Amino acid sequence: MKKIVILGAGRSSSSLIKYLLEEGKHSNWLITLADFDKAQAESKIIGYQNAVAVAFDIFNETQREALIREADLVISMLPAAFHIHVAKTCLDAYVHLFTASYVSTAIRELDEEAKRKELLFLNECGLDPGLDHMSAMQLIEQIRGKGGELRAFCSYTGGLVAPESDDNPWNYKFSWNPRNVVLAGQGVAKYLSEGYLKFIPYHKLFSRSQSVFVEGLGDFDAYPNRDSLAYREIYGLEKISTLLRGTLRRAGFCAAWDVFVQLGMTDDSFQMKKLAGLTWRQFTDSFLPKESGMSLEEKLANYLNIPLKGEIMSKLTWLGIFEDKALGVKEASPAQVLLKLLEEKWKLKADDKDMIVMQHQLDYELEGKIKRLTSSLVVKGEDPVQTAMAKTVGLPLGIAVKMFLQEKIKARGVQIPINKDFYDPILSELKDLGIAFNEKEEELKNQ
Amino acid sequence: MKKIVILGAGRSSSSLIKYLLEEGKHSNWLITLADFDKAQAESKIIGYQNAVAVAFDIFNETQREALIREADLVISMLPAAFHIHVAKTCLDAYVHLFTASYVSTAIRELDEEAKRKELLFLNECGLDPGLDHMSAMQLIEQIRGKGGELRAFCSYTGGLVAPESDDNPWNYKFSWNPRNVVLAGQGVAKYLSEGYLKFIPYHKLFSRSQSVFVEGLGDFDAYPNRDSLAYREIYGLEKISTLLRGTLRRAGFCAAWDVFVQLGMTDDSFQMKKLAGLTWRQFTDSFLPKESGMSLEEKLANYLNIPLKGEIMSKLTWLGIFEDKALGVKEASPAQVLLKLLEEKWKLKADDKDMIVMQHQLDYELEGKIKRLTSSLVVKGEDPVQTAMAKTVGLPLGIAVKMFLQEKIKARGVQIPINKDFYDPILSELKDLGIAFNEKEEELKNQ
C-alpha cells in the first residue's frame, strides 16, 4: 500500500483530490487529506473509503513531522512560501514531494541531498508553471526533431470566465487569487524582441498589450509577464531572437485596467488613512488634479485622454468608481480599496464557469521557409468545484503522482517537468481527459 | 575656550567651516575639522590658527569616542544615516549636536535623555530642511499676529544653476547629490488641495508640475515633494485647506524629464547585464516598442506623443541618448546608466555659479479679504567652493552654533528651528549676510 499525503484542500486542489481518489480505488493507495480546516478536507472525501481527512497546521512542527513520516509521497498545495518547511521535513523523513509552484532558491538548494537520498522533488507541475512548460517543450522538440530552427517563441496564458458566464463589460471574473490580479505586472517586464532586450515599466505595461487571436473565441489582449527570459536556458532557447511570455485578458480589458494603473489606484506601498465616510466618488477624485468646472467623469477622461462616452468609461462606471457610495474601509492601501470593490463585482457566481486559455506561437525556419506553429488550449470549468483552474492545476500533478507510483518516472532530485519522460505521458493522458491543444501551422512571408 | 568638532569637510560644509573659522577668530573657539580625507580637511583651514584637521572614520568607534569626548559641541555634516552613531556618542559624552538633516525616528527617540542631560540636539537647520522651516514659520506667525486666517500654504525650493552659468537646454546643472536628483519623486506624492487629499503616482508627477513665477528670474516648474503633509502639525496648520511643498526646476525641465520616467530609464530596481558594447542608441531603444519603418527618434516621439521637432527632443538630443556612442558600463540599473551620462553633461564647471531659489505662497483671510503673500529668496554662489548650496546649508547652522555658544539659545533636547528664539535671530543675521527674502502681497478675488 502507498500512502499519499495531500497538504491543502482548498479550491485549486479539488480536481487533484478527485483524480487521486478515483485512481486510488483500483490502486492500493491510502490518501490523507490535510487542511487547516478539517471540515473542508472532510467534505472533499465523502463517499471514498481509501481516504482520511485530518486537521493540519503548517506551523505545528511535531504534527507536520508525524504526518510526513507516515507518507510515501507528499503533495503540497499550500501557499508557495510554505513549501520549504514541507520539503525539509520530507528530506529528513525520506519522502518524495510534488508541488505546482515555482522552484524557489531554497528548494533548489535541496537538489543534491534529494538526489543522494533518491527522492524526487517535482515542482512546477500545475498549469502555469506546469502545463505551459510541458506543452511548449513538446512543440520545441517536435520542431527540432524535423530540423527546424526556432526564431521566436511567444506563450500566453489566462485564467478567465467562460463565454456562457460572461455577463460584465470587463469580460473578466476572478478564478484565481484576486490580490495577485490587482498587483499583477508591478516592477519591470523584460522580454526579447528580434535579438534585443526590451524593458517595459509597469505604467506602460497595459497600454503596450498585444492582440492575440484564439480560434473559436476571438480576440484577447496579452501583456508581458515580469521575466520572459527566465526559461531561455531551461528550454534550450539560447539562440532565439524573440521570447515573450504573457498573460491573457479579453480584448479591451488592458486599456481599461490601465486607467487604475495611471491613476495610482493599484499602489500597495502606503496606507491611506481616515477613509471612513469617504465615497467612491471622492476616492477616485483624490487621484485627479483639481480642475474647476468639470464633472469627475469629464476630469478623468480629460486627464487620461480617453473618450468620455466610450468602452473604457462604461467599464469604469459599471464598477462603481463614480458612485456616491461609501468605500466601507477605514484604512487601506489604494490597491486594497480597489481589491475590495473588484472582489464583489468580479466574483464567480455559484453557477458560473471559468475558463483557461493558453496559446503558444512558435516561428521557425525549415528548408528556407519561415513557418508559424500556433498551439491553443481552451479548458472550461465543469462546475464551481471542478473549475478549469482546478483541473489544469491539479490534473498534471495527479498524473505525475500516478506515473511515479507506477514507477514510470526515474528522475530524482529537484525537477521540473521539461523532459519527455514527464511531458509525453502527462500530455497524452490530459488529452484523454479533454485537455487538448489545437495546432495550426502557416507559412510566414520571408522577412 | 570652546571646542567645536565638525565631522565632514565635503562640498556642502565649506561655508559653515569658513563662517565658524572667521567667527572663531574673535571668540575663543578651537575648531577641529574631521574628515575621512585628511588632506581635504587641511585644505579648508589654511591660514587659520584656531583650527586643526584630523583624519576621521565614522566606523572607528574608539576614534569617534575620543574625538567627541574632547568637544563641547559637535556638528555632523556626514551623510544622514551616520548621525545616529554620532548622536549616541554625544549622549554618552555629554556633548551638544548640530545637523542640517531631517530628524530620524532613531534620533527623535533620544529626546528625553538629551533633555535630562541638558543637551541640545538641533537638526534640520540647513536649507531644506532648515531655512524653509524658519522663513515659513516667520511668515505664518506674522499673519497670525495680525489676525489673519491661513487658507493655503505652498512652498517650493530648488538647487539650480545661476543664469550667468546656464548654458545648456535643460537649464540645469548638479549642485547637490546627482543620484538623489535622478531618483527624485519615486513613490507617491501626497498633498492637500482645497480640503482634499491628493495622491500623485511617480509616473504622473512630472507631467502634473505647476508653474511658479519668481520676480527677476521668470518661470519655473514645480513638482510636489513626496510628503507635503509631514509638517502640518509641526507648523500648526491643522485647519489649512491647501498644503503643498515642492521642488523647483526651470520651466520646461519637467516635461523633458518625464520622458525618462515614462521610458523607465530612472528605474533603480534591477541590474541590466551585458551592457558592454551597447550604444546609447541601443540602450534608448530597449525601452521602446518594436515599430518598423521609423527612426529611433520618430519612434520615441510617437510613443510618448511629443513633437519630433520641439524643445523636449532638443533637450534629449543634446544629452546624447540618440548617439552611437558606447554606454561605457558593463552592468547597471537604468538609473545608474542615466546618472553616469548626466554627471558628465550637467556638471558645474570650475567657474560656474549655482543658485538656490525658494518661494513661499501663503493665502490668508483678513477682514473679509483673501490675500496672497509671496516671499521669494534667490541666492547665487560666489565660486565653486562658496556655492549657494554650501552657503544656504551651512550659514543657518553656523549662526545657530554661534548663538548657542553665546548662550542665546535655552532649548534642550531634540529640536528643529521652528521657534522664534531660533528663527528670528538666524534670519536676521542671514539677511545681513545677503540671504534675504523678497516679499510681495496682493489681494485675491474672493472665491
CSV table of C-alpha atoms in Angstrom, one decimal, chain A residues 53-424:
chain,number,residue,atom,x,y,z
A,53,ALA,CA,-9.2,13.8,6.5
A,54,VAL,CA,-7.0,15.4,9.2
A,55,ALA,CA,-6.6,18.9,10.7
A,56,PHE,CA,-3.2,20.3,9.8
A,57,ASP,CA,-1.3,23.4,10.9
A,58,ILE,CA,1.9,24.1,8.9
A,59,PHE,CA,3.4,25.8,11.9
A,60,ASN,CA,2.9,22.8,14.2
A,61,GLU,CA,6.2,21.1,13.7
A,62,THR,CA,5.5,18.0,15.6
A,63,GLN,CA,2.3,17.3,13.7
A,64,ARG,CA,4.0,18.1,10.4
A,65,GLU,CA,6.7,15.6,11.1
A,66,ALA,CA,4.4,12.9,12.3
A,67,LEU,CA,2.2,13.3,9.2
A,68,ILE,CA,5.0,13.4,6.7
A,69,ARG,CA,7.0,10.5,8.3
A,70,GLU,CA,4.0,8.2,7.7
A,71,ALA,CA,3.8,9.1,4.0
A,72,ASP,CA,5.5,7.6,0.9
A,73,LEU,CA,4.8,10.8,-1.0
A,74,VAL,CA,3.6,14.3,-0.1
A,75,ILE,CA,1.8,16.8,-2.4
A,76,SER,CA,1.9,20.3,-1.2
A,77,MET,CA,-0.9,22.6,-2.4
A,78,LEU,CA,-0.1,25.1,0.4
A,79,PRO,CA,0.9,28.7,-0.5
A,80,ALA,CA,4.3,28.5,-2.1
A,81,ALA,CA,6.1,30.2,0.8
A,82,PHE,CA,5.4,27.1,3.0
A,83,HIS,CA,6.9,24.5,0.6
A,84,ILE,CA,10.4,24.9,2.1
A,85,HIS,CA,9.2,23.7,5.5
A,86,VAL,CA,7.5,20.7,4.0
A,87,ALA,CA,10.5,20.0,1.8
A,88,LYS,CA,12.9,19.9,4.7
A,89,THR,CA,10.7,17.5,6.7
A,90,CYS,CA,10.4,15.4,3.5
A,91,LEU,CA,14.2,15.2,3.3
A,92,ASP,CA,14.6,14.2,6.9
A,93,ALA,CA,11.9,11.6,6.5
A,94,TYR,CA,12.9,10.2,3.1
A,95,VAL,CA,9.6,11.2,1.5
A,96,HIS,CA,9.0,12.3,-2.1
A,97,LEU,CA,7.5,15.8,-2.7
A,98,PHE,CA,5.2,17.2,-5.5
A,99,THR,CA,4.1,20.8,-6.0
A,100,ALA,CA,2.6,23.0,-8.7
A,101,SER,CA,4.7,26.0,-7.6
A,102,TYR,CA,7.9,27.7,-9.0
A,103,VAL,CA,11.1,26.3,-7.6
A,104,SER,CA,12.4,28.8,-5.1
A,105,THR,CA,16.1,29.2,-4.4
A,106,ALA,CA,15.7,27.5,-1.1
A,107,ILE,CA,14.1,24.5,-2.7
A,108,ARG,CA,16.7,24.4,-5.5
A,109,GLU,CA,19.4,24.1,-2.8
A,110,LEU,CA,18.0,20.8,-1.7
A,111,ASP,CA,18.7,19.1,-5.0
A,112,GLU,CA,21.9,17.4,-4.1
A,113,GLU,CA,20.6,15.9,-0.8
A,114,ALA,CA,17.4,14.8,-2.5
A,115,LYS,CA,19.4,13.0,-5.2
A,116,ARG,CA,21.6,11.4,-2.6
A,117,LYS,CA,18.6,10.1,-0.8
A,118,GLU,CA,17.0,9.0,-4.1
A,119,LEU,CA,14.0,11.3,-3.6
A,120,LEU,CA,12.0,13.1,-6.3
A,121,PHE,CA,11.0,16.7,-5.5
A,122,LEU,CA,8.9,17.6,-8.6
A,123,ASN,CA,7.8,21.2,-8.9
A,124,GLU,CA,6.1,23.5,-11.5
A,125,CYS,CA,3.8,20.6,-12.4
A,126,GLY,CA,0.5,22.5,-12.5
A,127,LEU,CA,-0.9,25.0,-15.1
A,128,ASP,CA,1.4,28.0,-15.2
A,129,PRO,CA,4.0,26.8,-14.3
A,130,GLY,CA,3.4,23.3,-15.5
A,131,LEU,CA,1.2,22.7,-18.5
A,132,ASP,CA,2.9,25.7,-20.2
A,133,HIS,CA,6.4,24.1,-19.8
A,134,MET,CA,5.2,20.7,-20.9
A,135,SER,CA,3.3,21.8,-24.0
A,136,ALA,CA,6.0,24.2,-25.0
A,137,MET,CA,8.8,21.7,-24.7
A,138,GLN,CA,6.8,19.1,-26.7
A,139,LEU,CA,6.4,21.6,-29.6
A,140,ILE,CA,10.0,22.8,-29.4
A,141,GLU,CA,11.3,19.2,-29.5
A,142,GLN,CA,8.9,18.4,-32.4
A,143,ILE,CA,10.3,21.3,-34.4
A,144,ARG,CA,13.9,20.4,-33.6
A,145,GLY,CA,13.2,16.8,-34.5
A,146,LYS,CA,12.4,17.7,-38.0
A,147,GLY,CA,15.4,20.0,-38.3
A,148,GLY,CA,13.6,23.4,-37.8
A,149,GLU,CA,15.4,26.3,-36.3
A,150,LEU,CA,13.4,28.3,-33.8
A,151,ARG,CA,13.3,32.1,-34.3
A,152,ALA,CA,10.5,33.2,-32.0
A,153,PHE,CA,8.6,31.8,-29.1
A,154,CYS,CA,5.6,33.6,-27.5
A,155,SER,CA,3.4,32.0,-25.0
A,156,TYR,CA,0.3,33.3,-23.3
A,157,THR,CA,-2.0,32.1,-20.5
A,158,GLY,CA,-5.1,33.5,-18.9
A,159,GLY,CA,-7.5,32.4,-16.2
A,160,LEU,CA,-10.8,33.9,-17.4
A,161,VAL,CA,-14.6,33.4,-17.3
A,162,ALA,CA,-16.2,31.1,-19.8
A,163,PRO,CA,-18.3,32.9,-22.5
A,164,GLU,CA,-21.6,31.4,-21.2
A,165,SER,CA,-21.0,33.0,-17.8
A,166,ASP,CA,-19.5,36.2,-19.1
A,167,ASP,CA,-22.0,38.9,-18.2
A,168,ASN,CA,-20.0,42.0,-17.4
A,169,PRO,CA,-18.4,44.7,-19.6
A,170,TRP,CA,-14.8,43.7,-18.4
A,171,ASN,CA,-15.4,40.1,-19.6
A,172,TYR,CA,-13.5,39.1,-16.5
A,173,LYS,CA,-14.2,37.4,-13.2
A,174,PHE,CA,-11.7,36.1,-10.6
A,175,SER,CA,-10.8,32.4,-10.9
A,176,TRP,CA,-7.5,32.9,-9.0
A,177,ASN,CA,-6.0,34.9,-6.2
A,178,PRO,CA,-7.7,38.4,-6.6
A,179,ARG,CA,-4.9,40.2,-4.9
A,180,ASN,CA,-2.4,38.9,-7.4
A,181,VAL,CA,-4.6,40.1,-10.2
A,182,VAL,CA,-4.7,43.6,-8.8
A,183,LEU,CA,-0.9,43.8,-8.2
A,184,ALA,CA,-0.1,41.9,-11.5
A,185,GLY,CA,2.8,43.4,-13.5
A,186,GLN,CA,4.3,45.7,-10.9
A,187,GLY,CA,8.0,46.1,-11.5
A,188,VAL,CA,9.6,46.0,-14.9
A,189,ALA,CA,8.7,43.4,-17.7
A,190,LYS,CA,11.7,42.0,-19.6
A,191,TYR,CA,11.5,40.2,-22.9
A,192,LEU,CA,13.4,39.6,-26.1
A,193,SER,CA,12.4,41.1,-29.4
A,194,GLU,CA,14.2,40.3,-32.6
A,195,GLY,CA,17.5,39.9,-30.8
A,196,TYR,CA,17.2,42.9,-28.5
A,197,LEU,CA,16.2,43.0,-24.8
A,198,LYS,CA,13.1,45.1,-24.2
A,199,PHE,CA,12.0,46.6,-20.9
A,200,ILE,CA,8.6,47.9,-20.1
A,201,PRO,CA,7.9,49.8,-16.8
A,202,TYR,CA,4.7,49.0,-15.0
A,203,HIS,CA,3.0,52.3,-16.0
A,204,LYS,CA,3.4,51.4,-19.7
A,205,LEU,CA,2.6,47.6,-19.5
A,206,PHE,CA,-1.1,47.7,-20.1
A,207,SER,CA,-1.0,50.3,-22.8
A,208,ARG,CA,1.5,48.2,-24.7
A,209,SER,CA,-0.6,45.0,-24.7
A,210,GLN,CA,-0.6,43.0,-27.9
A,211,SER,CA,-3.6,41.3,-29.6
A,212,VAL,CA,-3.8,37.6,-29.6
A,213,PHE,CA,-6.5,35.7,-31.6
A,214,VAL,CA,-7.8,32.3,-30.4
A,215,GLU,CA,-9.9,30.2,-32.8
A,216,GLY,CA,-13.5,30.0,-31.7
A,217,LEU,CA,-13.1,32.6,-29.0
A,218,GLY,CA,-11.9,35.7,-30.8
A,219,ASP,CA,-9.5,38.5,-29.7
A,220,PHE,CA,-7.6,38.8,-26.5
A,221,ASP,CA,-5.2,41.3,-25.0
A,222,ALA,CA,-1.8,40.0,-23.8
A,223,TYR,CA,0.6,41.8,-21.6
A,224,PRO,CA,4.1,40.5,-21.0
A,225,ASN,CA,5.0,38.8,-17.7
A,226,ARG,CA,7.7,40.1,-15.5
A,227,ASP,CA,10.5,37.9,-16.7
A,228,SER,CA,10.1,36.2,-20.0
A,229,LEU,CA,13.8,35.3,-20.1
A,230,ALA,CA,13.9,33.0,-17.0
A,231,TYR,CA,13.3,29.9,-19.2
A,232,ARG,CA,15.6,30.8,-22.0
A,233,GLU,CA,18.3,28.3,-20.9
A,234,ILE,CA,15.9,25.8,-19.3
A,235,TYR,CA,14.1,25.5,-22.6
A,236,GLY,CA,17.4,25.4,-24.5
A,237,LEU,CA,16.5,28.6,-26.4
A,238,GLU,CA,19.8,30.5,-26.0
A,239,LYS,CA,19.9,31.4,-29.7
A,240,ILE,CA,16.3,32.5,-30.1
A,241,SER,CA,15.7,36.2,-31.2
A,242,THR,CA,12.2,36.7,-29.8
A,243,LEU,CA,11.0,35.3,-26.5
A,244,LEU,CA,7.9,36.5,-24.7
A,245,ARG,CA,5.6,35.1,-22.0
A,246,GLY,CA,2.4,36.9,-21.3
A,247,THR,CA,-1.0,37.0,-19.6
A,248,LEU,CA,-4.3,36.9,-21.5
A,249,ARG,CA,-7.3,39.1,-20.9
A,250,ARG,CA,-10.3,39.6,-23.1
A,251,ALA,CA,-9.8,42.3,-25.8
A,252,GLY,CA,-10.4,45.8,-24.2
A,253,PHE,CA,-9.5,44.8,-20.7
A,254,CYS,CA,-6.0,46.1,-20.7
A,255,ALA,CA,-6.9,49.7,-21.9
A,256,ALA,CA,-9.5,49.9,-19.1
A,257,TRP,CA,-7.2,48.4,-16.4
A,258,ASP,CA,-4.6,50.9,-17.4
A,259,VAL,CA,-6.8,53.6,-16.0
A,260,PHE,CA,-6.3,52.2,-12.5
A,261,VAL,CA,-2.5,52.0,-13.1
A,262,GLN,CA,-2.3,55.5,-14.4
A,263,LEU,CA,-4.4,56.9,-11.5
A,264,GLY,CA,-2.2,55.2,-8.9
A,265,MET,CA,-5.1,53.1,-7.7
A,266,THR,CA,-3.2,49.8,-7.8
A,267,ASP,CA,-0.5,51.2,-5.5
A,268,ASP,CA,0.1,48.9,-2.5
A,269,SER,CA,3.0,50.8,-1.0
A,270,PHE,CA,1.2,53.1,1.5
A,271,GLN,CA,-1.9,53.1,3.7
A,272,MET,CA,-4.5,55.8,3.2
A,273,LYS,CA,-5.9,56.9,6.5
A,274,LYS,CA,-9.3,58.3,7.6
A,275,LEU,CA,-11.2,56.7,4.7
A,276,ALA,CA,-14.3,56.1,6.8
A,277,GLY,CA,-17.1,58.2,5.4
A,278,LEU,CA,-15.3,58.7,2.1
A,279,THR,CA,-17.3,57.9,-1.0
A,280,TRP,CA,-16.1,56.1,-4.2
A,281,ARG,CA,-16.5,59.4,-6.0
A,282,GLN,CA,-14.2,61.2,-3.5
A,283,PHE,CA,-11.7,58.4,-3.5
A,284,THR,CA,-11.5,58.5,-7.3
A,285,ASP,CA,-11.1,62.3,-7.2
A,286,SER,CA,-8.1,62.1,-4.9
A,287,PHE,CA,-6.0,60.7,-7.8
A,288,LEU,CA,-7.0,63.5,-10.1
A,289,PRO,CA,-5.8,67.1,-10.4
A,290,LYS,CA,-8.0,69.9,-9.3
A,291,GLU,CA,-9.9,71.3,-12.3
A,292,SER,CA,-12.8,73.6,-12.0
A,293,GLY,CA,-15.9,73.5,-14.0
A,294,MET,CA,-15.7,69.8,-14.9
A,295,SER,CA,-17.5,66.8,-13.6
A,296,LEU,CA,-15.4,64.0,-12.1
A,297,GLU,CA,-16.1,61.9,-15.2
A,298,GLU,CA,-15.0,64.7,-17.5
A,299,LYS,CA,-12.0,65.3,-15.4
A,300,LEU,CA,-10.8,61.7,-15.5
A,301,ALA,CA,-11.5,61.3,-19.2
A,302,ASN,CA,-9.7,64.6,-19.9
A,303,TYR,CA,-6.7,63.7,-17.6
A,304,LEU,CA,-6.1,60.3,-19.2
A,305,ASN,CA,-7.1,61.3,-22.7
A,306,ILE,CA,-9.9,58.8,-23.1
A,307,PRO,CA,-13.3,59.3,-24.8
A,308,LEU,CA,-16.0,60.4,-22.3
A,309,LYS,CA,-18.6,58.2,-24.0
A,310,GLY,CA,-16.6,55.1,-24.8
A,311,GLU,CA,-15.9,51.5,-23.7
A,312,ILE,CA,-13.4,52.4,-21.1
A,313,MET,CA,-15.7,54.8,-19.3
A,314,SER,CA,-18.5,52.3,-19.5
A,315,LYS,CA,-16.4,49.7,-17.8
A,316,LEU,CA,-15.3,52.1,-15.0
A,317,THR,CA,-18.9,53.3,-14.5
A,318,TRP,CA,-20.1,49.7,-14.2
A,319,LEU,CA,-17.6,49.1,-11.4
A,320,GLY,CA,-19.0,52.0,-9.5
A,321,ILE,CA,-15.9,54.2,-9.1
A,322,PHE,CA,-18.0,57.3,-9.8
A,323,GLU,CA,-20.7,56.4,-7.3
A,324,ASP,CA,-21.7,58.3,-4.1
A,325,LYS,CA,-21.4,55.0,-2.2
A,326,ALA,CA,-19.2,54.7,0.9
A,327,LEU,CA,-15.9,52.9,0.4
A,328,GLY,CA,-16.6,50.9,3.6
A,329,VAL,CA,-13.0,50.8,4.7
A,330,LYS,CA,-11.1,52.8,7.4
A,331,GLU,CA,-7.5,52.5,6.4
A,332,ALA,CA,-6.1,50.7,3.4
A,333,SER,CA,-3.7,51.0,0.5
A,334,PRO,CA,-5.3,52.2,-2.8
A,335,ALA,CA,-4.8,48.6,-4.1
A,336,GLN,CA,-6.7,47.2,-1.1
A,337,VAL,CA,-9.6,49.6,-1.6
A,338,LEU,CA,-9.8,48.6,-5.3
A,339,LEU,CA,-9.5,44.9,-4.4
A,340,LYS,CA,-12.5,45.1,-2.1
A,341,LEU,CA,-14.6,46.5,-4.9
A,342,LEU,CA,-13.4,44.1,-7.5
A,343,GLU,CA,-13.9,41.0,-5.2
A,344,GLU,CA,-17.6,41.9,-5.1
A,345,LYS,CA,-18.0,42.9,-8.8
A,346,TRP,CA,-15.8,40.2,-10.4
A,347,LYS,CA,-17.0,37.3,-8.2
A,348,LEU,CA,-17.7,34.0,-10.0
A,349,LYS,CA,-21.3,33.1,-9.1
A,350,ALA,CA,-22.3,29.6,-8.0
A,351,ASP,CA,-23.4,28.6,-11.5
A,352,ASP,CA,-20.6,30.4,-13.3
A,353,LYS,CA,-18.0,28.6,-15.2
A,354,ASP,CA,-14.4,29.7,-15.5
A,355,MET,CA,-12.1,29.2,-18.5
A,356,ILE,CA,-8.3,28.7,-19.1
A,357,VAL,CA,-6.9,29.8,-22.4
A,358,MET,CA,-3.3,29.1,-23.4
A,359,GLN,CA,-1.6,29.8,-26.7
A,360,HIS,CA,2.0,29.2,-27.9
A,361,GLN,CA,3.3,30.8,-31.1
A,362,LEU,CA,6.5,29.3,-32.5
A,363,ASP,CA,8.2,30.8,-35.5
A,364,TYR,CA,10.8,28.6,-37.1
A,365,GLU,CA,12.9,28.2,-40.2
A,366,LEU,CA,12.9,25.0,-42.2
A,367,GLU,CA,14.2,24.5,-45.7
A,368,GLY,CA,14.4,28.2,-46.3
A,369,LYS,CA,10.9,28.9,-45.2
A,370,ILE,CA,9.6,30.6,-42.1
A,371,LYS,CA,6.6,28.9,-40.5
A,372,ARG,CA,4.4,29.7,-37.6
A,373,LEU,CA,3.1,27.0,-35.4
A,374,THR,CA,0.2,28.1,-33.2
A,375,SER,CA,-1.0,25.8,-30.5
A,376,SER,CA,-4.0,26.7,-28.4
A,377,LEU,CA,-5.7,25.3,-25.4
A,378,VAL,CA,-9.2,26.2,-24.1
A,379,VAL,CA,-10.5,24.5,-21.0
A,380,LYS,CA,-13.8,25.3,-19.4
A,381,GLY,CA,-14.8,24.6,-15.8
A,382,GLU,CA,-17.5,21.9,-15.2
A,383,ASP,CA,-18.9,23.5,-12.0
A,384,PRO,CA,-17.8,25.8,-9.1
A,385,VAL,CA,-15.7,22.9,-7.7
A,386,GLN,CA,-14.2,21.3,-10.8
A,387,THR,CA,-13.2,24.6,-12.3
A,388,ALA,CA,-10.9,24.9,-15.3
A,389,MET,CA,-8.3,26.3,-12.9
A,390,ALA,CA,-8.6,23.4,-10.5
A,391,LYS,CA,-8.4,20.9,-13.4
A,392,THR,CA,-5.5,22.4,-15.2
A,393,VAL,CA,-3.5,22.9,-12.0
A,394,GLY,CA,-4.4,19.6,-10.4
A,395,LEU,CA,-4.6,17.0,-13.1
A,396,PRO,CA,-1.0,17.4,-14.4
A,397,LEU,CA,0.2,16.9,-10.8
A,398,GLY,CA,-2.2,14.0,-10.2
A,399,ILE,CA,-1.0,12.2,-13.4
A,400,ALA,CA,2.6,12.8,-12.4
A,401,VAL,CA,2.0,11.3,-9.0
A,402,LYS,CA,0.3,8.2,-10.5
A,403,MET,CA,3.1,7.7,-13.0
A,404,PHE,CA,5.6,8.0,-10.2
A,405,LEU,CA,3.8,5.4,-8.0
A,406,GLN,CA,3.7,3.2,-11.1
A,407,GLU,CA,7.5,3.6,-11.2
A,408,LYS,CA,7.4,5.1,-14.7
A,409,ILE,CA,9.5,8.1,-13.6
A,410,LYS,CA,13.1,7.5,-12.8
A,411,ALA,CA,14.3,11.1,-12.3
A,412,ARG,CA,15.4,12.1,-8.8
A,413,GLY,CA,16.3,15.4,-7.1
A,414,VAL,CA,14.7,18.8,-7.6
A,415,GLN,CA,12.9,18.6,-11.0
A,416,ILE,CA,10.5,20.4,-13.3
A,417,PRO,CA,8.6,18.5,-16.0
A,418,ILE,CA,10.6,19.7,-19.0
A,419,ASN,CA,11.8,16.2,-20.1
A,420,LYS,CA,10.0,13.9,-22.5
A,421,ASP,CA,9.7,11.3,-19.7
A,422,PHE,CA,7.4,13.7,-17.9
A,423,TYR,CA,5.6,15.6,-20.6
A,424,ASP,CA,4.8,12.9,-23.2
